[in-house]
XYZ file of C-alpha atoms in Angstrom:
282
model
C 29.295 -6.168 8.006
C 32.775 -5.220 9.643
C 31.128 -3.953 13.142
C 29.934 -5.913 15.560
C 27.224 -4.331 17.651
C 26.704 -4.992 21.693
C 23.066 -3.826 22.661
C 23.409 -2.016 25.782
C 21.756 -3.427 28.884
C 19.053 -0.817 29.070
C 18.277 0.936 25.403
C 18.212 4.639 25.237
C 16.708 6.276 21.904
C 19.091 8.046 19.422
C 16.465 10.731 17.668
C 19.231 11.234 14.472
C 19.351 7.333 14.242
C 16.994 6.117 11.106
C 18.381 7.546 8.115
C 15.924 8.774 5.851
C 12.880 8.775 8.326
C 14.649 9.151 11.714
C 12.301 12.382 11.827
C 9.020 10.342 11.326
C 9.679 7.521 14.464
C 10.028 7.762 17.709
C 9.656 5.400 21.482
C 6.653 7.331 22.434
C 2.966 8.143 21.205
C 0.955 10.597 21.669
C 0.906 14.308 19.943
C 3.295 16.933 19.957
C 1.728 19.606 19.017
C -1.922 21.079 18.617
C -3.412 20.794 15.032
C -7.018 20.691 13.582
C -7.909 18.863 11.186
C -9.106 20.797 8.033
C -12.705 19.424 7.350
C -14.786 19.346 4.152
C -18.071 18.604 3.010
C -18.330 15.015 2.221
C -19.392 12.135 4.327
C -16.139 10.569 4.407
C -13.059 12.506 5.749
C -10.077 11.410 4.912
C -6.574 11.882 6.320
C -3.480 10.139 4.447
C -0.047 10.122 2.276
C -0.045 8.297 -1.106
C 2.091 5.200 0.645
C 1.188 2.006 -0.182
C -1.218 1.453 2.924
C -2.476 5.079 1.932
C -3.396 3.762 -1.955
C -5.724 1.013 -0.600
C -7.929 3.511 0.759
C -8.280 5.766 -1.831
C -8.793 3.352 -4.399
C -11.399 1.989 -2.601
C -13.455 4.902 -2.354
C -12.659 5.353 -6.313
C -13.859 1.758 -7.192
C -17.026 2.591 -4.581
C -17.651 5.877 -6.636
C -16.894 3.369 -9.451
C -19.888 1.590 -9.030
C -22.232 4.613 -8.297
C -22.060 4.326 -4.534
C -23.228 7.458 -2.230
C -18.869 6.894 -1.062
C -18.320 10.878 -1.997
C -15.140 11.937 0.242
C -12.686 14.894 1.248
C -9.078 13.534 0.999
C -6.655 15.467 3.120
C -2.637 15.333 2.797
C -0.753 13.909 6.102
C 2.938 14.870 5.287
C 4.508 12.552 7.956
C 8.027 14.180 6.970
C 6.523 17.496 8.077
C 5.181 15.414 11.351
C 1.484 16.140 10.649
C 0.958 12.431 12.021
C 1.755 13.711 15.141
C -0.710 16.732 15.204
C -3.708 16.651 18.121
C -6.403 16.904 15.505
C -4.850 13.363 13.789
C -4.057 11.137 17.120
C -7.402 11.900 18.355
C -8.831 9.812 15.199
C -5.586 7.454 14.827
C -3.907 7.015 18.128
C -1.338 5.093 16.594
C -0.123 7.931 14.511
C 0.021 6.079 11.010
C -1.573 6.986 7.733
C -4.278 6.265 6.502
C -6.825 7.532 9.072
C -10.745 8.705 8.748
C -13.580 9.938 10.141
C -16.969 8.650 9.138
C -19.409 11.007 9.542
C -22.228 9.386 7.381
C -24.318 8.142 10.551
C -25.481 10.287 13.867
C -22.067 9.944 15.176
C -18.932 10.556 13.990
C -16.859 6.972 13.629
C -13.023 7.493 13.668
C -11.617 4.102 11.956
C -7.897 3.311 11.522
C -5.566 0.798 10.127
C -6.183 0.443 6.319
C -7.474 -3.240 6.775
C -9.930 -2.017 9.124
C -10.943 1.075 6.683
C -11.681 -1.108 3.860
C -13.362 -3.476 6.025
C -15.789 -0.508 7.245
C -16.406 0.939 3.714
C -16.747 -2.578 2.146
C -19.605 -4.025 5.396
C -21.196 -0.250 4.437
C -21.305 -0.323 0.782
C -21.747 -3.460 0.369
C -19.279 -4.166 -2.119
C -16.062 -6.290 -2.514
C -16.515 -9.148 0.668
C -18.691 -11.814 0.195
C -21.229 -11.787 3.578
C -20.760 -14.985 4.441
C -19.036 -18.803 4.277
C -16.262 -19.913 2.641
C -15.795 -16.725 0.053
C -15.511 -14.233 2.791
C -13.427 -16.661 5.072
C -10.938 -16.119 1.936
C -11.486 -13.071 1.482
C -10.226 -12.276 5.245
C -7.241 -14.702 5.092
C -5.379 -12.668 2.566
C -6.436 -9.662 3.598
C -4.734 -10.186 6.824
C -2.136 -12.321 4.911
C -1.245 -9.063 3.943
C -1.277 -6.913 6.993
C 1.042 -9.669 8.726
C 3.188 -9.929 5.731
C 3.788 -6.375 4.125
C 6.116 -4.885 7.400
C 8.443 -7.219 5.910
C 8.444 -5.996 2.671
C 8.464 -2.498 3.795
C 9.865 -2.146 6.854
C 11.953 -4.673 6.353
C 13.537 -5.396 2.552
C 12.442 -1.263 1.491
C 14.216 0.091 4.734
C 17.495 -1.846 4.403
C 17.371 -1.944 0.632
C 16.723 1.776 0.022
C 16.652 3.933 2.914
C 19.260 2.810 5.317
C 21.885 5.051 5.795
C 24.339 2.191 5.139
C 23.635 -1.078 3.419
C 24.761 -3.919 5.363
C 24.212 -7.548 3.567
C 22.887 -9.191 6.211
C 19.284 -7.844 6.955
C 19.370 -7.252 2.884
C 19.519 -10.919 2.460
C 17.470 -11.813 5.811
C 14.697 -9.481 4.131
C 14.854 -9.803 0.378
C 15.085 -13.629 0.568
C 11.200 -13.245 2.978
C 10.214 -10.765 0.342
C 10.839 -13.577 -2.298
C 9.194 -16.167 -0.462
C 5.719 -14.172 -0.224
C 5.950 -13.126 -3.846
C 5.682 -16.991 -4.283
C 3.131 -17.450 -2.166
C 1.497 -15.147 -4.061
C 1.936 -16.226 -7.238
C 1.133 -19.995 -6.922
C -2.054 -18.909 -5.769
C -2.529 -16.560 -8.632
C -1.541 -19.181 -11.098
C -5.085 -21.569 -10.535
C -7.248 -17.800 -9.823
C -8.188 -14.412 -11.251
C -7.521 -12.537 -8.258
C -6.229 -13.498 -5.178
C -8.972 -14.610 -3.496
C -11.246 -16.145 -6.045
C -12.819 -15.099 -9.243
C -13.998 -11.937 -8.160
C -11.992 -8.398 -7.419
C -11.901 -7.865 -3.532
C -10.446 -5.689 -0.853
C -8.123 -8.575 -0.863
C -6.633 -7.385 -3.760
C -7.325 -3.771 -2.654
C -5.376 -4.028 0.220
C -2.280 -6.269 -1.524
C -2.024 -4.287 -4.848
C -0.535 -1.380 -3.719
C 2.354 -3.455 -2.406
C 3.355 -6.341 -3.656
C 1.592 -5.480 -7.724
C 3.623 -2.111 -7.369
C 6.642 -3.742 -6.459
C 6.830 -6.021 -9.408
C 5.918 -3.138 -11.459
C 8.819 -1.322 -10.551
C 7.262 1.418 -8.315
C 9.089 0.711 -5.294
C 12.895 0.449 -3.756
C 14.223 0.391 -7.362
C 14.279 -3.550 -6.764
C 12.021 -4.600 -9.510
C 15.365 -6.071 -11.455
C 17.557 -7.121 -7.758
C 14.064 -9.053 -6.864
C 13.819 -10.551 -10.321
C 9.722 -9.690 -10.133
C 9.599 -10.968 -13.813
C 9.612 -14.288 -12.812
C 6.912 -14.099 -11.141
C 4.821 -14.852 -14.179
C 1.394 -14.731 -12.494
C 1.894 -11.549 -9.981
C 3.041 -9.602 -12.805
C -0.377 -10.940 -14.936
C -2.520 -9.759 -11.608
C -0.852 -6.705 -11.419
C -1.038 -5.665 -15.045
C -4.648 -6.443 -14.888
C -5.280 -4.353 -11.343
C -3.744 -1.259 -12.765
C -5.811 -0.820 -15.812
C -8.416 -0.392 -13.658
C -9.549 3.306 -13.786
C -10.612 3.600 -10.192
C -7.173 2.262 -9.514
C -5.038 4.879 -11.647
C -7.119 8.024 -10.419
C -6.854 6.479 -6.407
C -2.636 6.172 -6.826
C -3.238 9.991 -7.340
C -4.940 11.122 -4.155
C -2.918 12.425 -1.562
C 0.489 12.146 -3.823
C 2.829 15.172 -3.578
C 5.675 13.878 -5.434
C 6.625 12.066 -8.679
C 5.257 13.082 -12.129
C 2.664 16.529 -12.143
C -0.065 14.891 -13.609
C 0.124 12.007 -10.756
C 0.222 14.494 -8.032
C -3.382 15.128 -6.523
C -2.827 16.233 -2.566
C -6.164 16.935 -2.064
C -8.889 15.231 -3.761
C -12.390 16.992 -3.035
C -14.608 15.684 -6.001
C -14.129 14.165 -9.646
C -13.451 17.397 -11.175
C -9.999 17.235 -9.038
C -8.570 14.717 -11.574
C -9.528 16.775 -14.530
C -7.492 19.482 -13.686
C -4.292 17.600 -13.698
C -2.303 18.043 -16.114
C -2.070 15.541 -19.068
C 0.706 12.638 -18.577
């Protein structure tokens, strides 16, 4: 890094600053401009991008339909490049402006629930499926769930932005961030190496919620990094991840609300089953 920055005494916001997603961030919340929601005719309404914290929610609702739960939902594309995060219609359910967001309407009142943790903690108390009720298995169960929610900004905020999307790549935060991207990676797979899944024996929104991250990272799905991270050393992820994504429920939810890649993985709006049947063939 040749220039040497002097933060200003009071900062002022830079809107073309960002590279890639300057567009999508911004000092202030709120909406800028009025948008309804579309709506559908499913229980579960949901509003999202194909991201990584966008993936744990739809294959949730896949493994719930999975397992023959009453979890039937409308999947709606957010295209945060186009802004639609910012529309009235979505900060009245997610205030925070961030994919994945939905509206429960399964009850007498509508339930607006955001923050993908929180989403799969909803459907999984509801359904009854994938958290334990009570003691010690559910206490685990929580630990890396949040272990996750604490630790992926620095995967993706962090190592992805500086790695792949900054307009300039500077050493510095690329080391800073790859070497704490490393580090969880080997958290993660010492505990894998004694453990099925991540939190025990049994499949969980544990690994729901740290799949779409850190099992799609080592299998080359995001930043490109797959070889720079050396991800094949970590013998145990890689077994985990290899064994999450053979799971149908998993392959159809990386689908839902995708508008970009491969045709027959693009699925922006899911409405029912029959959506996946008239992809085309990959």
């Amino acid at each position: 890094m040749t220039d040497i920055y002097t933060p200003p005494n009071v900062w002022t916001w830079d809107a073309k600053n960002g590279g890639k997603f300057a567009s999508t961030n911004r000092p202030i919340a709120g909406a800028t401009h009025d948008k309804v929601l579309p709506a559908g005719d499913h229980p579960f309404q949901l509003h999202s991008l194909a991201t990584p914290n966008g993936v744990k929610v739809t294959v949730m609702f896949e493994e719930l339909l999975e397992a023959g739960k009453a979890a039937e939902y409308d999947a709606y594309l957010i295209d945060i490049g186009e802004g639609d995060q910012f529309g009235s219609g979505f900060v009245e359910i997610n205030p925070n402006s961030k994919i994945p967001a939905l509206l429960d309407r399964s009850g007498a009142e509508p339930v607006r629930v955001f923050e993908s943790a929180s989403i799969l903690m909803h459907l999984a108390e509801k359904f009854d499926m994938f958290l334990p009720k009570e003691g010690a298995a559910r206490a685990e169960v929580l630990n890396w769930l949040f272990w996750q929610m604490g630790s992926a900004p620095y995967l993706g905020g962090g190592f992805g932005h500086f790695y792949a999307y900054a307009p300039e790549k500077f050493q510095y935060p690329i080391d800073r961030f790859a070497m704490e991207t490393k580090r969880q990676l080997d958290v993660l797979d010492r505990e894998l190496a004694t453990r099925a899944y991540i939190a025990g024996e049994e499949y969980t929104i544990a690994d729901i919620a740290i799949w779409p991250w850190y099992g799609q990272l080592v299998l080359g799905r995001l930043y490109d990094a797959a070889t720079f991270l050396d991800v094949e050393s970590y013998t145990h992820v890689m077994r985990w991840a290899k064994l999450i994504d053979a799971r149908p429920a998993v392959q159809r939810g990386r689908k839902v609300n995708r508008s970009w890649g491969e045709p027959h993985m693009q699925l922006p709006e899911r409405h029912s089953a029959a959506d996946f049947d008239a992809l085309p063939k990959g």
